[in-house]
Each structure stands twice: as C-alpha cells, then as structure tokens.
Amino acid sequence: MENNDLNNNKENNIELNNLETENNIEENTINKSELEKKDKKNNLLIIVIVAILLVLVGVYFALTKIFVKEDNIVKQDNKNAIEEKPEETKIEEEKKQDEEVLNYTLKVYKYNSGGICPEYNKDYCKDLAFTIKTKTENAKLIKGVDAFALYEDDGLKVYNNYDGKITKLLNLENQYKNYDIFYKDQTVLGIVYYTTDENWCKYVLSGYYNIKNNKKMYDNKYAYINYLYNSSYLTAALGDKIYLLNIDTEKEELSVRQSYNYDGEICYVMGSNRFNSYSNNSKNFYYITDSDVFNAYKFYSNDKKLIFDKKLSEGQWSFKDKYLYVVDDKVIKKYDIDGTLMYTSKTFENVLGILENYAVYLEKGNLSLKNVDNDKSVVLGKWNESYRYDNWAVSGVYSRERLDNMGEKDKPEGVYVVIYYKEKDASGNYGMEYCYTKTGEVKTFAVTHPEGGRAKPVLYLYPTKTTKVKVEFAHPEYLTTTYPKYNKSWEVKAEPNGDLIDRDNKYYYGLYWDEIRYNEVDFHEGFYVTKDKAIDFLEEKLDIIGFNQRERNEFIMYWLPILENNEKSIVYFELTKERERGNKLIITPKPDSMLRVSIHIKKVDKKINIQEQKLEKFNRIGFNVIEWGGMMY
C-alpha cells in the first residue's frame, strides 16, 4: 500500500513537473512572442526616428543652401547698391552714428540789432539766439546767419533753428578760412567755401558744397564763387569771364565776358563784374554790374533771356515789384520779370534819371517828376542850366525808417530829387532838395553844404582783440552827416575783423560821415587819369598805398563812377599827415598804426602834364585804423 502511495506520489510529481514544464514552455513561448513584438515595435520606432532625422537633415541642407544663396544675392545686391549709391550709404551710416546721445550744448549769441555774433561777449553780444545740442564738449561756431549755424562738432555740421535739424557735412572739412551759408526760405542749401590771401588782395579758387547730395561742386574750378539770394544759382568768375551756375544741374547757364580789362589773374577781384539777382516771389531778374552796384549792363529775364544790353550808370535803372525800369536815351522802358516789354514812355526832352518807377526829367524849363506806371506828373521847380542833378549819391526814394536812421526825422517819406547850384544863392545855400510826398505835396529843403564836400569818409577799426574804442574829432563842427549818429564821440566795440557794435548794440562795418569843404588842394602834383584807365589806375594806386581787398573794393565802388563820368581828370591823394592837420582823429586806445586817405578829383578838358605824386606803402602794425574819403572839384 505504501508502495502504491509512493508510486502515486511519484506519478503525481511527474505529472506536476510535466505540467510545470509545459507551463514554463508555454510561458517562455508567450514571453518570446511578447519580446519579438516589443523588438519589432522598437525597431519600427528606430526606423521612424531615423527617417525623421534624415528628413530633417535633408530639409536643413536644403534650407541652408537656399538661405546661403539668398544671402549671397542680398549681399551682392547690397554690394551693388553701395557701388551705385555710396553717398546714400554713407548718409545712412552717419545717421546711425548721429543717434548717439548729445550730452553737451553750444550756445549761439546775437546782437540786439540782429545778426549772429562770432562769439559771446558780456558787453554787447550776450543775448541768446538759440542753443544746439552737441556731441562734443568743445563744439565751436564757425559761421552764423539768420536762423542757421555752421559749427565744428566731431566734423562740420549745420543747424537749422527753424526745425531743429542737424545736418552733418560728410565731405566738407574744416580747413578753409571762410564759409558762407547759402539758404533759401527756411532751408540751408549749401556752403560756399574759399580762402583769401593775407592781405585780402584777391580770392583764390573756391567751391560750393551741396547739402542735398553731400557733394562738393565746382571745387577749384572758379574763383570767388558767391550765391544769389532766393535763387538756385551761383555767380562765379574765371579769367576774363563771369558765370551764372545752376546748382541743381551743375551747368553754366550764362557765360559773359567781363567789361573791364582782364589782367591775366585767375582770381575774381571783389568790385569787378558779377551777376546779381532781383527777386520777386519765385522769379528773378539777373543782371551784371560793374563795381557791384554803380554801373550795370546786360539784364536778363527769369528764363535767362537777354532783354536789355546797354551800360547804365546808377540812377538810370531800377527795380520795383516785378518790373525793371531803364533809361534808354530819351525814353523810359519797363520790362516784366519774364522779359516782356510792357511800356515805352513818350520821348522826353531830357531824362535825368529814374528813381524806382519815377522818371526825373526836364520839360519846358521845369524840373519834373513822373510816375511812369500811371503817367501822373508833377513840376518840382524851375530849372537853370547851371544846375546839376545828383542821380547817384543823395537822390532816391526814402522810407520813414531810412530817414530816421539818417537822422532826418523832420523830413517826410517820399521821392527826393537833389540839385546843386554852380554858385551859392543869396541865402548861402548850395542847392535844393525837392521831396514829392506820399500825399502828393512838394516840399523843399535847402542844401547847406556844397557839392564836392568831403564825401563818404568811412573809418575801419582793426584791433588785435575785442576792444572798446572811442573816436573823437578835433573839429566836430566840420561834420554834416554821420552814421551812426555822432554825439560828442563814437563809442564802439571793435572786433579784429573790423565788426563794430555801438552803444545801442547795433552792428556796423565802419563809421561814416560827411564834412564841409575845407583844405582844398592845388594839384601841384598828382596823376592825370582818363575814363578808360580809371579802374586800372585805382586798383594800382590803392594797392601801392596799402588797402586790403575789402577797403579797395568799397573805395572803387564809390569813386569809380565819378572818374568814369569825367572823360579826363587829375587826381591827388591826401594822406595821413595832411588829413590830421585838417581834422585830427582822437582815438582811444591809441592805434599802433593809422592810414587816412582822401582822393581829390578835378575834371579837366585836356591832357594835363602834372608831376607824379609819390605814394608810400602803409605798414599795418598791431591795432590799425583805416579811413578813406574824397572831394570833387
């Protein structure tokens, strides 16, 4: 029985083992199947990941190729743009640089009477005009005019006070002695730059900087480039020609041979011929002058059409509104700004001159005045053949402001016609001043000083530093007209460049006066001068005496017309020692050097053999003072 139980147990164990084995095999089979499934799943995942990676790599390389290509195209385009528009690229780069913080302030000061000061002065230039935010602490004003300033601030820049805009001049360096700001309306268009020699004897070649495109124009091509206000034109010279230059097109629109004798110099001497303009709204007359203002010839319309070609002395031509009035022999012609002849007057017996739109003429023994626009005329007074009409010095149309500035507050606004007598009248008067007033009245004023009195003495002061200067005359009773008004003395602040500021903070470039006739000369020596040699004569003698270019220019502008009105003249230069004996100048502080010149001009009918006057060169030392004037006989 025990054996049976043992056998049964054995059989049961065998069955149990078999069952376990079968279960293990079955379990292993199941596990193997699961593993196989898991492996397949993992392999599939790997394949998907690899595929995704391959796709991403492919996309990366594709995009990289595209971007590189596009970047190369952009770079090439930028390169082409830089090659095609280098100035615009520079401008953009500079704009980015100029976005830096402006930590400093440049103060620009003005005179009370207007105008920008070269620098601050506690006595006469302390009023603030405007301020400019600057990049550097030591920014410096170079030139100021109206609401504009040219200054140095890590390069040259222009400030426009109308809109607060700062413009950097990318291609213009601060290396020239002189700069002029060229503007129109409220916009700066450019800068004229040039250099002068030490004695101002002439202007050397210069140029123009166009702010619109940051470009130098006409650089070293012309001498003495200057701009015409309210236009897009420059006037310039080279050799024996003068030019009208169009800034927008950079072309020469007019080229005219100068009327004076060309001496071979390449420079353009101030006081010689130049283009001028007269503006009315957006249109201009263009015309050429000798000695800047006294004689004119060749008048052009707004479209540069020649409309009148005849040399005219001052008093024979004028502008008013949009019209040009000229004396053409015995008639008056009126042109509009487009060059159309609008009016030709009737033939006058004798046209003496024209003051704006008023003709001064003789008719039936009377001195008369006519408004050529409405043909309204008025008789001023009787004419005598011994009278002489002054058409270039005193006669004119005077406003209230101008009369007040001249110290003539007792006189009304109107058209003033001045005549001189050959001899004094019974009352001791030398002439008559007729005033045709705005109300249509004719008022008369006696001329109490003779024609040919000492005319237009002007005094320049050149201290070595800003200096308060007092000027007095030993004989103030000799003075007739003064500007600014002389009251026991003149007291001014004088700058080394000659700028003067009076006690009322008004600006002047010189001190002006007229004197009664005294100290006539006998012409025992001097020079014989003919009309055609007048310019050469004055330029040569003034250079010998020692005038700088500015002084020489203004002297010639005044006295050349007088010499050219005489076919033949004899001339004597009264110099410092003689002038001091006549009416001594008392100047405090005392100048280190002083030159006083008075030209004496006498009309003659024939050639005169006169002993030539010896002229000595003036040596400018330290604080120097220059005066010039003259007399006619």
XYZ file of C-alpha atoms in Angstrom:
633
model
C 0.000 0.000 0.000
C 2.813 2.249 0.834
C 4.330 1.369 -2.497
C 1.165 2.267 -4.236
C 1.104 5.571 -2.451
C 4.712 6.113 -3.331
C 4.058 5.284 -6.925
C 1.066 7.524 -6.936
C 3.073 10.328 -5.448
C 5.829 9.734 -7.952
C 3.359 9.768 -10.791
C 1.777 12.867 -9.401
C 5.168 14.559 -9.131
C 5.976 13.544 -12.670
C 2.701 14.956 -13.853
C 3.248 18.043 -11.821
C 6.713 18.505 -13.230
C 5.416 17.875 -16.691
C 2.715 20.397 -16.089
C 5.220 22.934 -14.809
C 7.445 22.227 -17.738
C 4.576 22.690 -20.098
C 3.587 25.861 -18.276
C 7.186 27.102 -18.429
C 7.396 26.300 -22.099
C 4.095 27.982 -22.686
C 5.168 30.970 -20.587
C 8.509 31.144 -22.381
C 6.701 30.942 -25.643
C 4.443 33.783 -24.599
C 7.411 35.842 -23.317
C 9.327 35.212 -26.507
C 6.362 36.310 -28.528
C 5.990 39.428 -26.429
C 9.676 40.186 -26.790
C 9.507 39.679 -30.506
C 6.569 42.062 -30.692
C 8.406 44.549 -28.487
C 11.541 44.248 -30.604
C 9.549 44.811 -33.767
C 7.915 47.876 -32.174
C 11.259 49.256 -31.066
C 12.778 48.590 -34.467
C 9.883 50.374 -36.122
C 10.323 53.330 -33.755
C 14.004 53.457 -34.536
C 13.253 53.345 -38.226
C 10.727 56.205 -37.820
C 13.190 58.283 -35.788
C 15.973 57.673 -38.293
C 13.623 58.573 -41.111
C 12.585 61.750 -39.342
C 16.222 62.611 -38.720
C 17.054 62.010 -42.345
C 14.162 64.225 -43.418
C 15.244 66.944 -41.010
C 18.834 66.734 -42.212
C 17.642 66.939 -45.783
C 15.436 69.908 -45.022
C 18.312 71.581 -43.144
C 20.711 71.253 -46.020
C 18.068 72.355 -48.487
C 17.159 75.408 -46.466
C 20.804 76.191 -45.801
C 21.502 76.125 -49.496
C 18.531 78.385 -50.184
C 19.437 80.825 -47.404
C 23.068 80.930 -48.427
C 22.013 81.593 -51.982
C 19.546 84.271 -50.935
C 22.091 85.774 -48.547
C 24.627 85.901 -51.355
C 22.038 87.575 -53.539
C 21.256 90.101 -50.782
C 24.935 90.688 -50.177
C 25.517 91.131 -53.875
C 22.534 93.480 -54.090
C 23.888 95.452 -51.143
C 27.283 95.498 -52.771
C 25.743 96.764 -55.973
C 23.744 99.346 -54.027
C 26.889 100.540 -52.284
C 28.707 100.716 -55.568
C 25.837 102.589 -57.172
C 24.947 104.926 -54.256
C 27.975 105.309 -51.966
C 26.895 108.716 -50.702
C 23.440 107.486 -49.641
C 25.051 104.566 -47.819
C 27.388 106.945 -46.057
C 24.487 109.148 -45.102
C 22.609 106.210 -43.532
C 25.723 105.128 -41.665
C 26.256 108.643 -40.399
C 22.625 108.876 -39.322
C 23.103 105.758 -37.190
C 26.260 107.236 -35.700
C 24.496 110.515 -35.012
C 21.852 108.709 -32.983
C 24.312 108.854 -30.104
C 23.266 110.837 -27.076
C 24.019 114.555 -27.383
C 25.261 115.422 -23.916
C 26.524 118.962 -24.481
C 25.146 122.343 -25.519
C 26.549 125.023 -27.832
C 25.128 128.496 -27.187
C 24.813 130.854 -30.161
C 24.519 134.566 -29.383
C 23.182 137.545 -31.303
C 23.462 141.303 -31.429
C 20.466 143.291 -30.197
C 20.136 144.739 -33.682
C 20.137 141.263 -35.182
C 22.765 139.041 -36.704
C 24.720 136.157 -35.186
C 27.795 137.017 -33.105
C 31.068 135.217 -33.739
C 31.285 134.544 -30.006
C 29.894 135.573 -26.624
C 30.736 138.998 -25.234
C 29.339 140.193 -21.931
C 29.028 143.814 -23.079
C 27.416 143.688 -26.494
C 26.843 140.094 -27.513
C 25.139 138.443 -24.583
C 21.655 137.806 -25.985
C 20.997 134.158 -26.710
C 19.878 133.438 -30.276
C 19.453 129.663 -29.894
C 21.189 126.579 -28.499
C 22.429 123.453 -30.253
C 22.737 120.004 -28.689
C 26.237 118.719 -29.461
C 28.189 115.512 -29.372
C 31.402 117.016 -28.045
C 32.117 119.425 -25.221
C 34.264 121.754 -27.329
C 31.912 122.331 -30.268
C 32.657 125.695 -31.905
C 30.597 128.101 -34.011
C 32.228 128.860 -37.364
C 29.565 130.896 -39.153
C 26.088 132.044 -38.225
C 23.429 133.833 -40.226
C 19.718 134.311 -39.591
C 18.489 131.052 -38.000
C 21.370 128.904 -39.245
C 24.735 127.951 -37.798
C 27.765 126.188 -39.255
C 29.796 124.645 -36.452
C 32.530 122.123 -35.694
C 31.382 119.139 -33.612
C 33.252 115.959 -34.493
C 33.096 117.187 -38.080
C 31.336 120.125 -39.715
C 27.592 120.366 -39.110
C 24.789 122.782 -39.929
C 21.985 123.600 -37.519
C 18.606 124.900 -38.688
C 16.816 126.706 -35.867
C 13.526 126.690 -37.794
C 13.100 122.940 -37.439
C 15.899 121.992 -35.034
C 17.509 119.752 -37.643
C 21.227 118.970 -37.523
C 22.940 118.012 -40.778
C 26.451 116.608 -40.850
C 28.560 117.682 -43.815
C 30.130 114.369 -44.704
C 32.528 115.522 -47.398
C 33.491 119.015 -46.242
C 36.377 119.537 -43.864
C 37.072 122.472 -41.582
C 40.174 123.561 -43.475
C 39.172 126.779 -45.218
C 39.432 130.349 -43.943
C 35.943 131.416 -44.970
C 32.493 129.875 -45.223
C 29.174 131.377 -46.313
C 25.838 129.708 -45.624
C 23.613 129.528 -48.701
C 19.938 129.235 -47.867
C 16.530 129.769 -49.382
C 13.388 130.400 -47.370
C 13.894 128.253 -44.254
C 16.241 125.644 -45.693
C 20.029 125.525 -45.913
C 21.013 124.505 -49.438
C 24.777 124.616 -49.291
C 28.020 126.165 -48.152
C 30.358 128.368 -50.180
C 33.943 127.842 -49.021
C 37.044 129.766 -50.005
C 40.384 131.052 -48.806
C 41.869 134.530 -49.120
C 45.443 135.648 -49.060
C 46.795 137.532 -46.062
C 46.078 140.995 -47.441
C 42.668 140.227 -48.967
C 44.210 141.208 -52.283
C 42.222 138.571 -54.072
C 40.091 135.491 -53.691
C 41.687 132.212 -54.644
C 39.844 129.318 -56.210
C 36.899 128.163 -54.154
C 33.939 125.810 -54.259
C 30.385 125.014 -53.236
C 29.152 122.191 -51.009
C 25.690 120.929 -51.919
C 23.957 119.659 -48.766
C 21.232 117.870 -50.736
C 23.631 115.224 -52.028
C 26.642 115.804 -49.766
C 28.785 116.720 -52.726
C 31.454 119.292 -53.447
C 30.704 121.199 -56.635
C 32.927 123.382 -58.822
C 35.828 122.585 -56.484
C 38.829 124.707 -57.508
C 37.226 125.382 -60.886
C 36.192 129.010 -60.376
C 37.411 131.958 -58.366
C 35.170 133.781 -55.939
C 32.013 131.718 -56.030
C 29.111 133.563 -54.485
C 25.414 132.853 -54.199
C 22.382 134.782 -55.330
C 19.798 135.093 -52.596
C 16.414 133.451 -53.082
C 17.511 131.536 -56.144
C 19.163 128.274 -57.136
C 22.118 129.987 -58.736
C 25.704 130.898 -58.001
C 27.812 133.555 -59.630
C 31.481 132.871 -60.258
C 34.434 134.013 -62.322
C 37.453 132.643 -64.078
C 39.859 134.681 -66.111
C 38.006 137.240 -68.178
C 34.559 135.618 -67.857
C 31.813 135.567 -65.294
C 29.294 132.761 -64.957
C 25.805 132.029 -63.725
C 25.789 128.480 -62.358
C 22.719 126.314 -61.815
C 23.132 124.370 -58.587
C 20.543 121.749 -59.458
C 22.024 120.825 -62.826
C 25.652 121.879 -62.136
C 25.653 123.608 -65.521
C 26.814 127.026 -66.648
C 23.659 128.721 -67.863
C 25.271 132.043 -68.737
C 28.852 132.925 -69.548
C 29.712 136.555 -70.227
C 32.984 138.315 -70.845
C 33.795 140.915 -68.197
C 33.768 144.536 -69.281
C 36.966 145.613 -67.562
C 40.441 144.925 -68.888
C 41.474 141.429 -67.893
C 44.931 141.489 -66.312
C 45.718 137.781 -66.511
C 44.957 136.910 -62.884
C 42.825 133.832 -62.336
C 41.174 135.349 -59.304
C 37.985 137.338 -59.299
C 38.616 140.697 -57.681
C 35.817 141.982 -55.496
C 34.304 145.093 -57.026
C 34.664 143.847 -60.565
C 31.852 142.395 -62.646
C 29.424 139.830 -61.304
C 25.925 138.525 -61.736
C 23.266 139.847 -59.390
C 19.617 138.996 -58.999
C 16.481 140.879 -58.123
C 13.850 138.553 -56.709
C 10.082 138.787 -56.794
C 8.435 135.753 -55.260
C 9.821 132.722 -57.089
C 11.120 134.611 -60.114
C 14.259 136.642 -60.673
C 15.850 139.248 -62.887
C 19.544 138.556 -63.491
C 21.915 141.351 -64.363
C 25.610 142.182 -64.474
C 27.178 145.071 -62.619
C 30.482 146.890 -62.724
C 31.859 147.705 -59.292
C 28.963 145.798 -57.778
C 26.266 148.489 -57.721
C 27.064 151.662 -59.604
C 27.094 150.651 -63.262
C 25.015 147.881 -64.783
C 24.686 146.246 -68.179
C 23.104 143.131 -69.678
C 19.770 142.497 -67.980
C 18.241 139.009 -68.217
C 14.717 137.748 -67.606
C 13.725 134.900 -65.304
C 14.357 132.359 -68.102
C 17.813 133.893 -68.836
C 16.736 135.717 -71.961
C 18.740 138.882 -72.658
C 16.264 141.737 -72.523
C 18.442 144.860 -72.332
C 22.091 145.324 -73.253
C 23.409 148.785 -72.567
C 25.765 150.122 -69.948
C 23.864 152.281 -67.472
C 25.158 154.307 -64.559
C 23.390 154.350 -61.211
C 20.201 156.361 -61.436
C 19.465 155.145 -64.967
C 17.953 151.809 -63.953
C 15.864 150.495 -61.078
C 13.629 147.644 -59.925
C 10.221 147.890 -58.311
C 7.956 144.940 -57.570
C 8.273 142.585 -60.567
C 9.422 145.204 -63.058
C 12.652 146.612 -64.425
C 12.819 150.296 -65.400
C 15.646 151.572 -67.614
C 16.536 154.865 -69.237
C 17.151 154.323 -72.946
C 18.322 157.679 -74.278
C 15.223 159.904 -74.005
C 12.626 157.279 -73.118
C 11.846 155.041 -70.158
C 11.289 151.326 -70.778
C 9.531 148.951 -68.456
C 10.018 145.151 -68.600
C 8.297 142.454 -66.624
C 10.235 139.656 -64.987
C 9.578 137.329 -67.959
C 11.304 139.773 -70.290
C 8.248 141.276 -71.949
C 8.464 144.969 -72.825
C 5.423 146.347 -71.019
C 5.793 150.063 -71.623
C 7.797 152.665 -73.502
C 7.305 156.246 -72.436
C 6.893 159.201 -74.693
C 10.109 160.905 -75.763
C 11.265 163.284 -73.072
C 13.135 166.475 -73.714
C 15.824 165.256 -71.348
C 15.696 162.303 -68.960
C 17.962 162.896 -65.976
C 17.331 159.589 -64.232
C 14.825 157.205 -62.692
C 14.048 156.600 -59.006
C 12.162 153.297 -58.691
C 9.211 153.965 -61.067
C 9.593 157.765 -61.100
C 11.261 159.482 -64.046
C 13.202 162.679 -63.333
C 13.160 164.846 -66.440
C 13.235 168.352 -67.883
C 10.338 169.830 -69.766
C 9.672 173.437 -70.807
C 12.269 174.802 -68.414
C 10.949 172.844 -65.440
C 12.377 170.055 -63.341
C 9.592 167.466 -63.258
C 8.784 164.050 -61.844
C 6.530 161.412 -63.428
C 5.180 158.105 -62.202
C 5.618 156.009 -65.340
C 3.038 153.459 -64.156
C 0.134 155.917 -64.110
C 1.547 158.836 -66.137
C 0.911 161.197 -63.247
C 3.447 164.042 -63.247
C 4.329 166.983 -61.057
C 6.531 170.057 -61.554
C 9.136 170.321 -58.821
C 10.623 173.688 -59.711
C 12.305 175.844 -62.317
C 15.457 174.538 -63.960
C 18.591 176.500 -64.609
C 21.314 175.307 -66.962
C 23.847 175.913 -64.219
C 22.167 173.294 -62.013
C 23.369 169.725 -61.730
C 21.068 166.831 -60.846
C 22.514 164.399 -58.324
C 21.431 160.983 -59.549
C 23.780 158.695 -57.692
C 24.587 159.919 -54.183
C 21.634 161.614 -52.487
C 18.521 161.439 -54.655
C 16.228 158.480 -54.059
C 13.024 157.104 -52.576
C 13.273 157.291 -48.802
C 11.171 155.368 -46.284
C 10.434 156.521 -42.764
C 12.869 154.007 -41.344
C 15.679 155.075 -43.632
C 15.129 158.761 -42.869
C 15.168 158.044 -39.148
C 18.409 156.065 -39.464
C 19.942 159.022 -41.318
C 18.906 161.381 -38.523
C 16.388 163.132 -40.803
C 13.317 162.727 -38.593
C 11.950 166.122 -39.643
C 11.556 165.036 -43.252
C 8.577 163.090 -44.697
C 8.634 159.853 -46.664
C 8.759 160.390 -50.384
C 10.770 160.757 -53.579
C 13.764 163.059 -53.058
C 15.330 164.886 -56.012
C 18.515 166.822 -55.228
C 20.127 169.504 -57.386
C 23.280 171.569 -56.835
C 23.891 175.168 -57.901
C 27.001 176.271 -59.699
C 27.334 179.100 -57.203
C 25.772 179.675 -53.797
C 22.453 181.535 -53.818
C 21.718 184.771 -51.940
C 20.971 182.808 -48.768
C 24.264 180.938 -48.941
C 22.707 177.620 -49.941
C 24.431 175.221 -52.298
C 21.381 173.532 -53.772
C 17.810 172.394 -53.317
C 16.222 169.139 -52.193
C 12.717 168.522 -53.540
C 10.508 165.980 -51.802
C 7.396 164.621 -53.504
C 5.493 163.183 -50.541
C 3.028 160.310 -50.325
C 0.205 162.813 -50.034
C 1.150 164.439 -53.343
C 2.724 167.573 -51.875
C 6.059 169.013 -52.957
C 8.256 170.130 -50.061
C 11.641 171.795 -50.411
C 14.726 171.762 -48.214
C 17.862 173.856 -48.694
C 21.175 172.072 -49.267
C 23.516 173.812 -46.838
C 26.788 172.135 -47.745
C 28.472 172.267 -51.139
C 28.603 169.550 -53.735
C 32.018 168.047 -53.617
C 32.357 168.485 -49.884
C 34.413 165.743 -48.273
C 32.262 162.799 -49.333
C 31.805 159.472 -47.625
C 34.724 159.265 -45.258
C 34.456 155.835 -43.683
C 36.581 154.594 -40.812
C 37.592 150.959 -40.220
C 38.944 149.795 -36.853
C 41.052 146.635 -36.579
C 42.182 145.929 -33.000
C 44.170 142.802 -32.206
C 41.413 141.638 -29.845
C 37.879 142.697 -28.918
C 38.304 146.274 -27.725
C 36.114 149.164 -26.600
C 37.153 152.103 -28.800
C 36.294 155.788 -28.536
C 36.579 158.041 -31.608
C 36.500 161.869 -31.492
C 37.172 164.684 -33.975
C 39.270 167.741 -33.262
C 36.706 169.724 -35.307
C 33.275 168.113 -34.925
C 31.765 171.329 -36.305
C 33.018 170.255 -39.735
C 30.711 167.217 -39.739
C 27.456 167.317 -41.701
C 26.022 163.770 -41.854
C 27.127 160.965 -39.537
C 26.138 157.315 -39.231
C 25.782 156.094 -36.564
C 24.820 159.474 -35.151
C 27.886 161.239 -33.752
C 27.176 162.710 -30.295
C 30.412 164.228 -28.982
C 32.082 160.915 -29.832
C 31.583 157.424 -31.181
C 31.978 154.572 -28.725
C 32.010 151.071 -30.173
C 33.136 147.557 -29.516
C 35.580 146.634 -32.255
C 36.469 143.122 -33.372
C 39.768 142.164 -35.051
C 37.875 141.545 -38.323
C 36.506 145.111 -38.302
C 32.977 144.407 -36.993
C 31.695 147.259 -34.817
C 28.908 147.404 -32.208
C 27.756 150.786 -30.926
C 26.285 151.771 -27.564
C 22.813 150.718 -28.762
C 24.109 147.245 -29.696
C 23.751 147.965 -33.419
C 26.187 146.427 -35.878
C 28.325 148.431 -38.366
C 31.241 147.517 -40.592
C 32.612 151.082 -40.422
C 31.920 154.608 -39.146
C 30.602 157.047 -41.746
C 30.472 160.831 -42.009
C 30.410 163.764 -44.428
C 32.282 167.002 -43.852
C 32.045 170.551 -45.123
C 34.504 171.635 -47.794
C 37.878 172.702 -46.419
C 41.561 172.219 -47.136
C 41.352 172.325 -50.933
C 44.484 171.207 -52.778
C 46.239 172.984 -55.635
C 47.130 169.841 -57.623
C 50.798 170.823 -57.785
C 51.336 167.078 -58.093
C 49.135 164.077 -58.651
C 48.031 161.971 -61.627
C 46.345 162.505 -64.980
C 43.617 159.869 -65.479
C 41.364 159.166 -68.450
C 37.972 157.496 -68.208
C 39.095 154.252 -69.854
C 42.027 153.845 -67.465
C 40.124 154.631 -64.257
C 39.808 151.050 -62.959
C 43.439 150.166 -63.608
C 44.542 153.416 -62.015
C 42.554 152.949 -58.798
C 43.499 149.304 -58.372
C 47.184 150.053 -58.868
C 47.386 153.108 -56.588
C 45.295 151.677 -53.780
C 47.431 148.566 -53.793
C 50.545 150.729 -53.507
C 49.019 152.726 -50.647
C 48.198 149.519 -48.777
C 44.442 148.957 -48.811
C 43.229 145.427 -48.229
C 40.756 143.944 -50.687
C 37.622 144.914 -48.777
C 38.733 148.527 -48.418
C 39.883 148.733 -52.012
C 36.622 147.261 -53.236
C 34.453 149.766 -51.361
C 36.657 152.711 -52.329
C 36.443 151.794 -56.027
C 32.709 151.184 -55.835
C 32.214 154.769 -54.675
C 34.781 156.761 -56.666
C 34.995 154.869 -59.958
C 31.677 156.264 -61.298
C 32.944 159.787 -60.676
C 36.148 159.183 -62.615
C 34.181 157.490 -65.399
C 31.765 160.421 -65.600
C 34.746 162.595 -66.470
C 36.485 161.979 -69.751
C 39.673 163.406 -68.225
C 40.624 164.070 -64.616
C 43.548 164.987 -62.429
C 43.791 163.192 -59.107
C 45.624 163.850 -55.854
C 45.739 161.604 -52.768
C 45.666 163.493 -49.483
C 47.273 161.161 -46.963
C 47.501 160.805 -43.192
C 49.648 163.801 -42.209
C 47.575 166.244 -44.258
C 44.311 164.762 -43.053
C 45.448 165.019 -39.461
C 46.206 168.721 -39.924
C 42.715 169.273 -41.287
C 40.552 167.394 -38.766
C 42.555 165.283 -36.373
C 41.151 161.950 -35.221
C 41.420 161.295 -31.485
C 41.128 157.539 -30.899
C 41.266 155.792 -27.527
C 43.092 153.469 -27.083
C 45.665 154.941 -29.411
C 46.170 152.874 -32.598
C 49.549 151.342 -33.346
C 49.209 152.412 -36.990
C 46.790 154.629 -38.925
C 46.162 155.327 -42.616
C 43.929 158.204 -43.736
C 43.315 158.706 -47.457
C 41.237 161.360 -49.221
C 41.110 161.350 -53.008
C 40.724 164.724 -54.743
C 39.264 164.594 -58.272
C 39.144 167.518 -60.685
C 37.581 167.343 -64.120
C 39.767 168.778 -66.915
C 39.138 169.401 -70.612
C 42.536 168.405 -71.940
C 45.577 166.373 -71.060
C 47.488 167.885 -68.150
C 51.176 167.387 -67.576
C 51.349 167.000 -63.801
C 54.243 165.992 -61.589
C 53.514 162.445 -60.438
C 52.789 162.085 -56.736
C 54.948 159.631 -54.807
C 52.936 157.190 -52.715
C 54.340 155.264 -49.779
C 53.219 151.823 -48.645
C 51.304 151.727 -45.364
C 52.621 149.232 -42.829
C 49.853 147.684 -40.720
C 51.061 147.187 -37.165
C 49.013 145.967 -34.209
C 45.774 147.919 -33.732
C 45.424 149.589 -37.131
C 42.912 152.183 -38.330
C 41.997 152.918 -41.957
C 39.982 155.876 -43.284
C 39.066 156.848 -46.830
C 37.006 159.597 -48.439
C 37.406 162.282 -51.079
C 36.422 165.557 -52.733
C 35.329 166.639 -56.202
C 36.248 169.911 -57.908
